[in-house]
Coordinates of C-alpha atoms (C1' of nucleotides) in Angstrom, one line a residue:
Chain H
X1 CA 92.7 180.0 86.1
X2 CA 92.1 178.5 82.3
X3 CA 91.6 174.4 81.5
X4 CA 93.8 173.0 79.0
X5 CA 93.1 170.0 77.4
X6 CA 95.7 168.0 79.0
X7 CA 93.8 168.6 82.4
X8 CA 91.2 166.7 81.0
X9 CA 92.4 164.2 79.1
X10 CA 94.3 163.0 82.7
X11 CA 90.9 163.5 84.4
X12 CA 89.3 161.3 82.0
X13 CA 92.2 159.0 82.0
X14 CA 91.9 158.5 86.1
X15 CA 88.5 158.2 85.6
X16 CA 89.0 155.1 82.9
X17 CA 91.3 153.7 85.3
X18 CA 89.4 153.6 88.3
X19 CA 86.2 152.9 86.7
X20 CA 88.0 150.0 85.5
X21 CA 89.3 148.5 88.6
X22 CA 85.1 149.3 89.5
X23 CA 84.6 147.0 86.8
X24 CA 82.0 149.1 84.8
X25 CA 81.1 147.8 81.6
X26 CA 84.4 147.8 79.6
X27 CA 82.9 150.4 76.5
X28 CA 82.0 153.3 78.7
X29 CA 85.9 152.5 80.2
X30 CA 86.9 152.8 76.6
X31 CA 85.3 155.7 75.7
X32 CA 86.8 158.3 78.3
X33 CA 89.6 156.8 77.7
X34 CA 89.2 157.2 73.6
X35 CA 87.8 160.9 74.3
X36 CA 90.7 161.4 76.1
X37 CA 92.6 160.6 73.4
X38 CA 90.6 162.6 71.4
X39 CA 91.5 165.6 73.4
X40 CA 95.3 164.7 73.6
X41 CA 95.3 165.0 69.7
X42 CA 92.9 168.4 69.5
X43 CA 95.2 171.4 68.4
X44 CA 92.8 173.6 69.9
X45 CA 91.7 174.2 73.2
X46 CA 88.5 172.5 74.7
X47 CA 87.9 175.4 76.6
X48 CA 87.6 177.7 73.8
X49 CA 85.5 175.8 71.8
X50 CA 83.0 176.0 75.2
X51 CA 83.6 179.7 75.7
X52 CA 82.6 179.8 71.3
X53 CA 79.8 177.7 72.3
X54 CA 80.7 175.4 69.3
X55 CA 79.2 171.9 69.5
X56 CA 81.8 169.1 71.0
X57 CA 79.7 166.2 69.5
X58 CA 81.0 166.4 66.8
X59 CA 84.5 165.5 68.0
X60 CA 85.7 161.6 67.2
X61 CA 84.1 159.6 70.4
X62 CA 82.4 163.0 72.1
X63 CA 78.6 162.5 73.2
X64 CA 76.2 164.1 74.7
X65 CA 77.2 162.9 78.3
X66 CA 81.4 163.6 77.0
X67 CA 80.6 167.3 75.6
X68 CA 78.8 168.2 79.2
X69 CA 81.6 166.6 80.9
X70 CA 84.5 168.7 79.2
X71 CA 81.7 171.7 79.5
X72 CA 81.7 171.2 83.5
X73 CA 85.5 171.1 83.8
X74 CA 85.9 173.7 81.8
X75 CA 83.6 176.0 83.8
X76 CA 84.3 174.2 87.3
X77 CA 87.6 173.4 87.0
X78 CA 86.4 169.6 88.5
X79 CA 84.7 166.5 87.5
X80 CA 81.8 165.6 89.9
X81 CA 82.0 162.1 88.8
X82 CA 85.5 161.5 89.3
X83 CA 84.8 162.8 92.9
X84 CA 82.1 160.2 93.9
X85 CA 84.4 157.2 92.2
X86 CA 87.2 158.2 94.2
X87 CA 85.4 158.3 97.2
X88 CA 85.0 154.5 97.0
X89 CA 87.6 153.2 95.2
X90 CA 91.3 155.1 96.2
X91 CA 92.5 156.8 92.8
X92 CA 96.0 155.1 94.0
X93 CA 95.0 152.1 93.1
X94 CA 95.5 152.6 89.6
X95 CA 99.4 152.6 90.1
X96 CA 98.8 149.0 90.6
X97 CA 98.4 148.2 87.5
X98 CA 101.4 149.0 86.4
X99 CA 103.4 145.9 87.7
X100 CA 103.3 143.6 84.8
X101 CA 100.8 140.8 85.1
X102 CA 98.7 143.3 87.4
X103 CA 95.4 144.0 86.0
X104 CA 92.3 146.1 86.9
X105 CA 90.3 142.7 87.7
X106 CA 92.7 141.1 89.7
X107 CA 93.5 144.8 91.8
X108 CA 90.0 145.1 92.4
X109 CA 90.2 141.9 94.4
X110 CA 93.5 142.7 96.1
X111 CA 91.3 145.8 97.6
X112 CA 88.0 144.5 98.1
X113 CA 89.6 141.0 99.6
X114 CA 93.0 141.9 101.2
X115 CA 92.6 146.4 101.2
X116 CA 95.4 146.8 99.5
X117 CA 95.3 150.2 97.8
X118 CA 99.4 150.8 97.8
X119 CA 102.3 149.8 96.3
X120 CA 103.9 149.7 99.5
X121 CA 100.7 147.2 100.9
X122 CA 101.4 145.7 97.9
X123 CA 105.2 144.6 98.3
X124 CA 104.7 143.7 101.8
X125 CA 101.5 141.4 101.4
X126 CA 103.6 139.4 98.8
X127 CA 106.5 138.7 100.7
X128 CA 104.4 137.8 103.3
X129 CA 102.7 135.1 101.3
X130 CA 99.0 136.7 101.2
X131 CA 98.4 136.8 97.9
X132 CA 98.4 132.9 97.0
X133 CA 95.4 133.1 99.2
X134 CA 93.6 135.0 96.1
X135 CA 91.7 132.8 93.5
X136 CA 94.2 132.4 90.4
X137 CA 97.2 134.1 92.3
X138 CA 100.0 132.1 92.8
X139 CA 103.8 131.7 93.9
X140 CA 105.0 133.3 90.6
X141 CA 103.0 136.7 90.9
X142 CA 103.7 136.9 93.9
X143 CA 107.7 137.1 92.9
X144 CA 107.0 139.5 89.6
X145 CA 105.3 142.2 92.5
X146 CA 108.4 141.7 94.5
X147 CA 110.5 141.6 91.5
X148 CA 108.5 144.5 89.7
X149 CA 108.6 146.6 93.7
X150 CA 112.2 147.0 93.5
X151 CA 112.2 148.3 89.8
X152 CA 109.5 150.8 90.4
X153 CA 111.6 153.9 90.7
X154 CA 113.8 153.0 87.3
X155 CA 110.8 152.1 85.0
X156 CA 108.2 154.2 82.6
X157 CA 111.3 156.0 80.3
X158 CA 110.7 156.0 76.6
X159 CA 113.4 156.0 74.4
X160 CA 113.7 159.1 71.9
X161 CA 114.1 158.3 68.4
X162 CA 117.6 158.3 67.9
X163 CA 118.3 156.5 70.6
X164 CA 116.1 153.7 69.6
X165 CA 117.2 153.5 66.6
X166 CA 120.8 152.5 67.9
X167 CA 119.0 149.3 69.1
X168 CA 117.1 148.5 66.6
X169 CA 119.7 148.5 64.1
X170 CA 121.4 146.1 66.6
X171 CA 118.9 143.9 66.6
X172 CA 117.7 143.8 63.2
X173 CA 121.3 142.6 62.3
X174 CA 121.2 140.0 65.1
X175 CA 117.2 139.0 63.5
X176 CA 118.4 139.0 59.7
X177 CA 121.1 136.3 60.9
X178 CA 118.2 133.4 61.9
X179 CA 118.3 130.1 60.6
X180 CA 115.5 130.3 57.9
X181 CA 114.2 134.0 58.3
X182 CA 112.6 135.2 55.3
X183 CA 111.9 139.5 56.6
X184 CA 112.8 141.7 59.8
X185 CA 111.3 144.4 60.4
X186 CA 110.7 147.0 63.3
X187 CA 107.2 147.7 63.5
X188 CA 105.4 150.0 66.4
X189 CA 105.7 153.4 67.5
X190 CA 109.2 153.4 65.7
X191 CA 108.0 152.5 62.4
X192 CA 105.2 154.9 62.8
X193 CA 108.4 157.4 63.6
X194 CA 106.8 158.6 66.4
X195 CA 109.0 160.9 68.5
X196 CA 110.0 158.9 71.6
X197 CA 109.3 155.1 71.6
X198 CA 108.6 152.7 74.9
X199 CA 109.3 149.0 73.2
X200 CA 110.4 147.6 70.3
X201 CA 108.4 145.4 68.2
X202 CA 109.7 142.8 65.5
X203 CA 108.3 141.2 62.9
X204 CA 109.8 138.2 61.2
X205 CA 108.5 135.7 58.9
X206 CA 109.6 132.3 58.6
X207 CA 108.0 128.7 57.9
X208 CA 109.0 127.2 60.8
X209 CA 108.6 129.6 64.0
X210 CA 111.0 128.0 66.7
X211 CA 114.7 128.6 65.5
X212 CA 113.7 132.3 65.3
X213 CA 112.2 132.5 68.5
X214 CA 115.7 130.5 69.9
X215 CA 117.8 133.0 68.2
X216 CA 116.2 136.2 69.6
X217 CA 116.2 135.0 73.3
X218 CA 120.3 134.5 72.7
X219 CA 120.5 137.6 71.5
X220 CA 123.6 139.2 73.9
X221 CA 121.9 142.1 75.3
X222 CA 118.9 140.1 76.5
X223 CA 118.5 140.4 80.5
X224 CA 115.2 138.4 80.8
X225 CA 112.8 136.5 78.8
X226 CA 109.6 137.9 79.6
X227 CA 107.5 135.2 77.7
X228 CA 108.6 132.9 75.0
X229 CA 105.5 131.3 73.2
X230 CA 105.5 128.9 70.1
X231 CA 104.8 132.0 67.2
X232 CA 106.2 135.1 69.6
X233 CA 108.4 136.0 72.9
X234 CA 109.2 139.0 74.4
X235 CA 112.5 140.0 76.2
X236 CA 113.9 142.8 78.8
X237 CA 117.2 143.6 77.8
X238 CA 120.5 145.0 79.7
X239 CA 119.6 148.7 79.7
X240 CA 115.7 147.8 80.2
X241 CA 113.8 148.2 76.6
X242 CA 111.3 145.6 76.4
X243 CA 111.6 143.7 72.8
X244 CA 108.4 141.5 71.6
X245 CA 109.2 139.4 68.8
X246 CA 106.3 137.9 66.5
X247 CA 107.0 135.5 63.9
X248 CA 104.6 134.3 60.6
X249 CA 104.2 132.8 57.6
X250 CA 105.4 134.7 54.7
X251 CA 101.4 135.0 52.9
X252 CA 100.6 136.8 56.3
X253 CA 103.8 139.2 56.2
X254 CA 101.8 142.4 55.2
X255 CA 98.4 142.1 57.7
X256 CA 101.3 141.0 60.7
X257 CA 102.9 144.2 59.6
X258 CA 99.6 146.4 59.6
X259 CA 98.9 144.3 63.4
X260 CA 102.4 144.8 64.4
X261 CA 102.9 148.3 63.4
X262 CA 99.8 150.0 65.1
X263 CA 98.7 152.5 66.2
X264 CA 96.3 150.1 68.6
X265 CA 93.6 152.7 67.9
X266 CA 94.4 152.2 64.2
X267 CA 93.6 148.6 64.1
X268 CA 90.7 149.1 65.8
X269 CA 89.4 150.9 63.4
X270 CA 90.1 148.8 60.6
X271 CA 88.3 145.9 62.5
X272 CA 85.8 147.6 63.1
X273 CA 85.5 148.6 59.7
X274 CA 86.5 145.2 58.4
X275 CA 83.4 144.0 61.0
X276 CA 80.7 146.4 59.4
X277 CA 81.6 144.5 55.5
X278 CA 81.5 141.1 57.1
X279 CA 85.4 140.7 57.3
X280 CA 87.3 139.4 59.9
X281 CA 90.9 141.4 60.3
X282 CA 94.0 139.7 62.4
X283 CA 97.6 139.3 62.2
X284 CA 96.9 136.7 59.6
X285 CA 94.6 138.4 57.5
X286 CA 91.4 139.5 55.6
X287 CA 89.1 136.9 56.3
X288 CA 85.8 136.5 54.7
X289 CA 84.9 133.3 56.4
X290 CA 87.7 130.8 56.1
X291 CA 88.3 132.6 53.0
X292 CA 91.1 134.9 53.1
X293 CA 91.3 137.8 50.6
X294 CA 94.2 139.7 52.1
X295 CA 97.7 139.2 53.6
X296 CA 100.9 138.6 52.2
X297 CA 101.2 142.9 51.2
X298 CA 100.0 145.5 53.2
X299 CA 98.4 147.1 50.6
X300 CA 96.2 144.5 49.9
X301 CA 95.0 144.3 53.4
X302 CA 94.3 148.1 53.5
X303 CA 92.7 147.5 49.8
X304 CA 90.4 144.7 50.7
X305 CA 88.8 146.6 52.9
X306 CA 88.2 149.6 50.8
X307 CA 91.4 152.3 51.4
X308 CA 94.0 153.8 50.2
X309 CA 97.6 152.5 51.3
X310 CA 97.7 154.9 54.7
X311 CA 101.5 155.0 55.4
X312 CA 102.8 154.3 59.1
X313 CA 103.7 157.9 60.1
X314 CA 99.6 158.3 59.5
X315 CA 98.1 155.2 61.7
X316 CA 96.9 157.3 64.9
X317 CA 93.3 157.1 64.2
X318 CA 93.4 160.9 63.1
X319 CA 91.2 161.1 60.8
X320 CA 93.1 159.0 58.1
X321 CA 90.9 156.1 57.5
X322 CA 88.2 158.3 56.4
X323 CA 90.9 159.9 53.9
X324 CA 92.0 156.8 52.6
X325 CA 88.2 155.8 52.4
X326 CA 87.3 159.3 49.8
X327 CA 90.9 159.1 48.4
X328 CA 92.2 162.2 50.3
X329 CA 95.3 161.1 52.0
X330 CA 97.8 163.6 52.2
X331 CA 101.1 162.8 49.0
X332 CA 103.2 163.3 52.3
X333 CA 106.9 165.2 52.1
X334 CA 109.3 163.3 51.7
X335 CA 113.2 163.9 52.2
X336 CA 114.3 164.5 48.7
X337 CA 111.9 167.2 48.7
X338 CA 114.5 169.7 50.9
X339 CA 116.4 172.1 49.2
X340 CA 118.1 173.5 52.3
X341 CA 118.2 173.7 56.1
X342 CA 117.2 176.9 57.7
X343 CA 118.9 176.5 61.3
X344 CA 122.9 175.7 61.5
X345 CA 125.2 177.3 63.4
X346 CA 128.8 177.9 63.7
X347 CA 131.7 177.8 65.7
X348 CA 131.7 181.4 65.6
X349 CA 128.9 181.1 68.1
X350 CA 128.4 177.8 69.6
X351 CA 128.7 175.3 66.9
X352 CA 132.0 173.0 66.2
X353 CA 132.2 173.7 62.5
X354 CA 133.3 176.2 60.2
X355 CA 131.7 178.6 57.7
X356 CA 133.3 176.7 55.1
X357 CA 132.6 172.7 56.7
X358 CA 129.3 174.1 56.4
X359 CA 128.3 174.8 53.2
X360 CA 130.6 172.1 52.1
X361 CA 128.4 169.5 54.3
X362 CA 125.6 171.4 52.9
X363 CA 126.5 170.8 49.4
X364 CA 127.1 167.3 50.2
X365 CA 123.2 166.8 51.0
X366 CA 122.8 168.1 47.7
X367 CA 121.3 171.3 49.1
X368 CA 120.6 174.4 47.5
X369 CA 121.2 176.5 50.3
X370 CA 121.9 176.3 54.0
X371 CA 120.9 179.3 56.6
X372 CA 123.4 180.0 59.1
X373 CA 121.5 181.2 62.0
X374 CA 124.4 181.2 65.3
X375 CA 122.9 182.9 68.1
X376 CA 122.6 186.9 68.9
X377 CA 124.9 188.2 72.0
X378 CA 122.4 187.8 74.2
X379 CA 123.2 184.2 74.2
X380 CA 126.1 184.6 76.2
X381 CA 126.9 180.8 76.8
X382 CA 126.5 180.6 73.6
X383 CA 129.1 183.2 72.6
X384 CA 126.0 184.7 70.9
X385 CA 127.3 187.2 68.2
X386 CA 127.2 190.9 68.9
X387 CA 126.4 193.6 66.1
X388 CA 129.8 193.9 65.3
X389 CA 130.6 190.2 64.7
X390 CA 127.7 189.8 63.0
X391 CA 128.1 192.3 60.3
X392 CA 131.3 190.7 60.4
X393 CA 130.1 187.3 59.0
X394 CA 127.8 189.0 56.5
X395 CA 130.9 190.3 54.8
X396 CA 132.4 186.7 55.1
X397 CA 129.7 184.8 54.1
X398 CA 129.2 187.5 50.7
X399 CA 133.0 186.6 49.9
X400 CA 132.5 183.1 50.5
X401 CA 129.3 182.9 48.6
X402 CA 131.6 184.4 45.9
X403 CA 133.8 181.1 45.5
X404 CA 130.8 178.5 45.8
X405 CA 129.1 176.5 43.4
X406 CA 125.4 175.0 43.4
X407 CA 125.1 176.1 47.4
X408 CA 124.3 179.0 48.8
X409 CA 125.0 180.0 52.0
X410 CA 122.2 182.2 53.7
X411 CA 122.9 185.4 56.6
X412 CA 120.9 184.7 59.5
X413 CA 120.8 184.8 62.9
X414 CA 118.7 183.4 65.8
X415 CA 117.9 186.5 67.3
X416 CA 117.1 186.1 70.9
X417 CA 113.3 187.5 71.4
X418 CA 113.9 189.4 74.7
X419 CA 111.6 189.1 77.8
X420 CA 109.9 192.1 76.5
X421 CA 109.4 190.9 73.3
X422 CA 112.1 193.1 71.7
X423 CA 114.2 191.2 69.2
X424 CA 118.6 191.0 70.6
X425 CA 120.0 192.6 67.2
X426 CA 119.3 196.6 65.8
X427 CA 117.2 196.4 63.0
X428 CA 119.2 198.1 60.5
X429 CA 121.5 195.0 60.9
X430 CA 118.3 192.6 60.4
X431 CA 117.6 194.2 57.5
X432 CA 120.8 192.9 55.7
X433 CA 120.2 189.8 56.7
X434 CA 118.2 187.1 54.4
X435 CA 116.5 185.8 56.9
X436 CA 115.5 186.2 60.5
X437 CA 114.9 183.2 63.3
X438 CA 113.8 184.5 66.4
X439 CA 113.6 182.1 69.5
X440 CA 113.1 182.4 73.2
X441 CA 116.0 181.4 75.6
X442 CA 115.8 182.4 78.6
X443 CA 112.9 183.4 80.9
X444 CA 110.7 180.4 80.6
X445 CA 108.9 180.6 84.0
X446 CA 106.6 183.4 82.2
X447 CA 103.3 182.7 82.9
X448 CA 101.1 181.8 79.3
X449 CA 99.6 184.9 78.7
X450 CA 103.3 187.7 79.4
X451 CA 104.9 184.3 77.0
X452 CA 102.7 183.9 74.7
X453 CA 102.9 188.1 74.3
X454 CA 106.4 188.7 74.7
X455 CA 106.3 185.9 71.5
X456 CA 103.7 187.7 70.0
X457 CA 105.3 190.6 69.5
X458 CA 108.8 189.6 68.3
X459 CA 106.6 188.5 65.4
X460 CA 104.8 192.3 64.9
X461 CA 108.7 193.2 64.1
X462 CA 107.9 192.4 60.1
X463 CA 112.3 191.3 60.4
X464 CA 110.9 188.0 61.9
X465 CA 110.6 185.3 59.6
X466 CA 110.3 181.9 61.8
X467 CA 110.0 181.1 65.5
X468 CA 113.1 179.0 66.1
X469 CA 111.4 176.0 68.3
X470 CA 108.7 177.3 69.3
X471 CA 107.3 175.2 72.4
X472 CA 110.7 174.9 73.7
X473 CA 111.0 171.4 75.3
X474 CA 113.2 168.6 75.3
X475 CA 112.0 165.0 74.7
X476 CA 112.1 163.7 78.0
X477 CA 113.8 166.1 79.4
X478 CA 111.9 169.7 80.2
X479 CA 108.8 170.5 79.4
X480 CA 107.9 173.3 77.7
X481 CA 107.7 177.1 78.7
X482 CA 103.6 178.0 79.1
X483 CA 102.5 179.0 76.0
X484 CA 99.5 178.8 73.8
X485 CA 100.5 177.7 70.7
X486 CA 97.3 178.2 69.0
X487 CA 97.9 181.2 69.7
X488 CA 100.7 182.1 68.6
X489 CA 99.8 180.0 65.0
X490 CA 97.1 182.0 64.6
X491 CA 99.3 185.1 65.1
X492 CA 102.0 183.8 62.7
X493 CA 99.4 183.1 59.9
X494 CA 98.2 187.3 60.6
X495 CA 101.7 188.2 60.1
X496 CA 102.8 186.0 57.6
X497 CA 105.5 184.7 59.9
X498 CA 106.8 180.6 59.8
X499 CA 107.0 178.5 62.5
X500 CA 109.8 175.7 62.4
X501 CA 109.6 172.3 63.7
X502 CA 112.9 171.8 64.5
X503 CA 114.2 168.8 63.6
X504 CA 116.8 167.9 66.4
X505 CA 115.9 164.5 67.7
X506 CA 115.6 165.8 70.9
X507 CA 113.3 168.7 70.3
X508 CA 111.2 167.8 67.4
X509 CA 109.6 171.0 68.2
X510 CA 107.0 171.8 67.2
X511 CA 105.3 168.4 67.1
X512 CA 103.4 166.7 64.6
X513 CA 99.7 167.9 66.2
X514 CA 100.6 171.6 65.9
X515 CA 102.4 170.8 62.5
X516 CA 99.2 169.9 61.3
X517 CA 97.0 172.8 62.9
X518 CA 99.6 175.3 61.6
X519 CA 98.8 173.7 58.2
X520 CA 94.7 173.9 58.8
X521 CA 95.8 177.6 59.7
X522 CA 97.9 178.2 56.3
X523 CA 100.7 178.7 58.2
X524 CA 104.3 177.2 56.9
X525 CA 106.4 175.4 58.3
X526 CA 110.5 175.9 58.0
X527 CA 112.3 172.2 58.8
X528 CA 116.3 173.2 60.6
X529 CA 118.2 171.1 61.8
X530 CA 119.9 173.2 64.6
X531 CA 123.4 171.7 63.6
X532 CA 125.8 172.9 65.6
X533 CA 128.9 170.7 63.2
X534 CA 128.7 169.3 59.7
X535 CA 126.9 166.3 61.3
X536 CA 124.3 167.8 63.2
X537 CA 122.7 168.6 59.6
X538 CA 121.8 165.1 59.1
X539 CA 119.0 165.3 61.4
X540 CA 116.7 166.2 59.1
X541 CA 115.1 163.0 58.7
X542 CA 113.8 163.0 61.9
X543 CA 112.2 166.5 61.6
X544 CA 110.5 165.1 58.0
X545 CA 109.6 162.0 59.6
X546 CA 107.7 164.7 61.8
X547 CA 106.1 166.9 59.9
X548 CA 105.0 163.3 57.4
X549 CA 103.4 162.9 61.2
X550 CA 102.1 166.2 61.1
X551 CA 100.2 165.5 57.2
X552 CA 102.3 168.2 55.8
X553 CA 103.0 168.2 51.9
X554 CA 105.9 169.6 50.1
X555 CA 104.1 172.7 49.5
X556 CA 103.7 172.8 53.8
X557 CA 106.8 173.4 53.9
X558 CA 109.3 176.7 53.1
X559 CA 112.3 175.2 52.2
X560 CA 111.0 172.9 49.7
X561 CA 111.6 175.9 47.7
X562 CA 114.3 176.9 45.3
X563 CA 116.1 180.3 46.7
X564 CA 114.2 182.5 44.1
X565 CA 111.4 181.5 45.5
X566 CA 111.4 181.0 49.6
X567 CA 113.2 184.6 49.5
X568 CA 110.0 185.7 47.7
X569 CA 107.7 184.3 50.9
X570 CA 110.4 185.8 53.4
X571 CA 109.7 189.2 52.5
X572 CA 107.0 190.4 54.6
Chain X
dG1 C1' 79.1 156.4 76.3
dC2 C1' 79.2 156.4 71.4
dC3 C1' 77.4 155.2 66.9
dG4 C1' 74.5 153.8 62.7
dT5 C1' 74.9 151.5 53.7
dT6 C1' 71.4 146.4 58.8
dT7 C1' 70.1 149.2 64.2
dT8 C1' 67.9 155.5 68.1
dC9 C1' 68.8 149.5 70.9
dG10 C1' 72.3 146.3 70.8
dG11 C1' 76.3 145.8 69.1
dC12 C1' 81.3 146.7 70.6
dC13 C1' 89.3 144.0 67.5
dC14 C1' 91.4 139.8 68.1
dG15 C1' 94.5 136.6 69.0
dA16 C1' 99.4 135.4 72.1
dC17 C1' 101.1 133.8 76.4
dT18 C1' 101.0 132.7 81.3
dG19 C1' 100.0 130.6 85.5
dT20 C1' 96.6 128.7 87.6
dT21 C1' 94.1 125.3 86.3
dT22 C1' 92.2 120.4 85.4
dT23 C1' 89.3 124.1 80.8
dC24 C1' 90.3 128.9 81.4
dA25 C1' 90.3 134.0 83.2
dG26 C1' 93.0 137.6 82.9
dT27 C1' 96.8 140.8 81.0
dC28 C1' 99.2 142.3 77.0
dG29 C1' 99.8 144.1 72.7

DNA sequence: GCCGTTTTCGGCCCGACTGTTTTCAGTCG
């Protein structure tokens, strides 16, 4: 049974949680967390690196000890140290820290002094009033525990970025109406354009913070004010979403943007860099002693640290700081670079709009082309096109193109990859298309090897240009099918095939990390919205954001090319 | 446990808010 990076990540995180509760050296705990993060973002398989005898200590945050532990997990599937720790500290304790106000120190106390190791026991003890006997525990904390226990079932959901936008827009509008307000920006993972958002972090500037804080807590969707101080506040909305507000004066706007945008790992790395140069970095500015070197603008904060400006989408401590220091940050893709959409449906299969409507909508976006990729016959629920219907659509597109100006409809199909890797339509018909997009829509249950082989076999057909939504995941709904993306990327590179970044906000598939990995392998990415109506074409910006998070430049993306150049790239 | 234009040992980001306290530890982001 192969060990995946995610398995090692889970072991390290569990170990870090428990070590923290045991009050181990906090820097040792951090080392395990950092290693977990490195592995999480690592697009290659650590197991394979071990098998190839590669040096894991070259990875950031991995030294001799952790390299040996990764090797141990890869070879044995287990981590002995974790077993030893779990023998003295029950792993259920980690879940207790999910209660707001309970951290590792208090959980340790609860276990040592009251023998509490589960949420059930904790709730019972709180209801019995037994917590307030402990030092620095009181009635308020007991109430929090009881409240959190009741909420337990419904928590821990992250919102898709598109959903978060609804909440963010309302809050932004509300805060911009606050008395004496200057700037209002939604920061955090929202500004970094992550695919999901756990909470919203709003930064506002003002000379006097109090009126803003008061205004914030009066927002009509607020269910509960979680905390409220002179310069920051946190509320929970009726929907359950937590929103934090931070107010700073104008001269700290840039530094506060950096601080509140994160990521946490990026901030820590920035502050460490400052420290190495004798500078203190906080949300008020960059300081040398009492002297403020920067603070009003983000660019100045980075410059004071000897760095080029880092776009928010890159701020994940995945090498962007080194790149900014060396002047090799990528020139990221922008929406303006996109010349067309390579994945769209019409009502011929499961879409809502006609060919002509889709073409007009694409033209309105100033595109040069749009590929119509209706489903193939196997996708019966989606009214997939059989060879005769597709042949008719091809003729219809030819006729339509003769009437269009400035926009070209590309003849395509989202062809099902059958279970054995064959394509769902005959080669002779595929030869009549401008490009062929292939996708897995059923038989998600195949094991990893079979699923990977199935898709590689589809790519063996030289007519296959693009693998759509390569992992098959639906964000916050279902994981993808089991597949070795590393192998798919390598196979695509060998065959001159391309991988899609599906821009639909519930897919964003490939994800950022794998986009970057594909780029490193020289595999170009096709951006497509998977639009099922004219409105759906507007989802391209989510794909662009994800591509930017994957460090993609215009040259790494297929549909930044004018049609003649794209056509040449599609010829295999 | 990691890491190095001060270091192979001795550091390791920084500040706000809460709750329980008589000055601050713990938690959070």
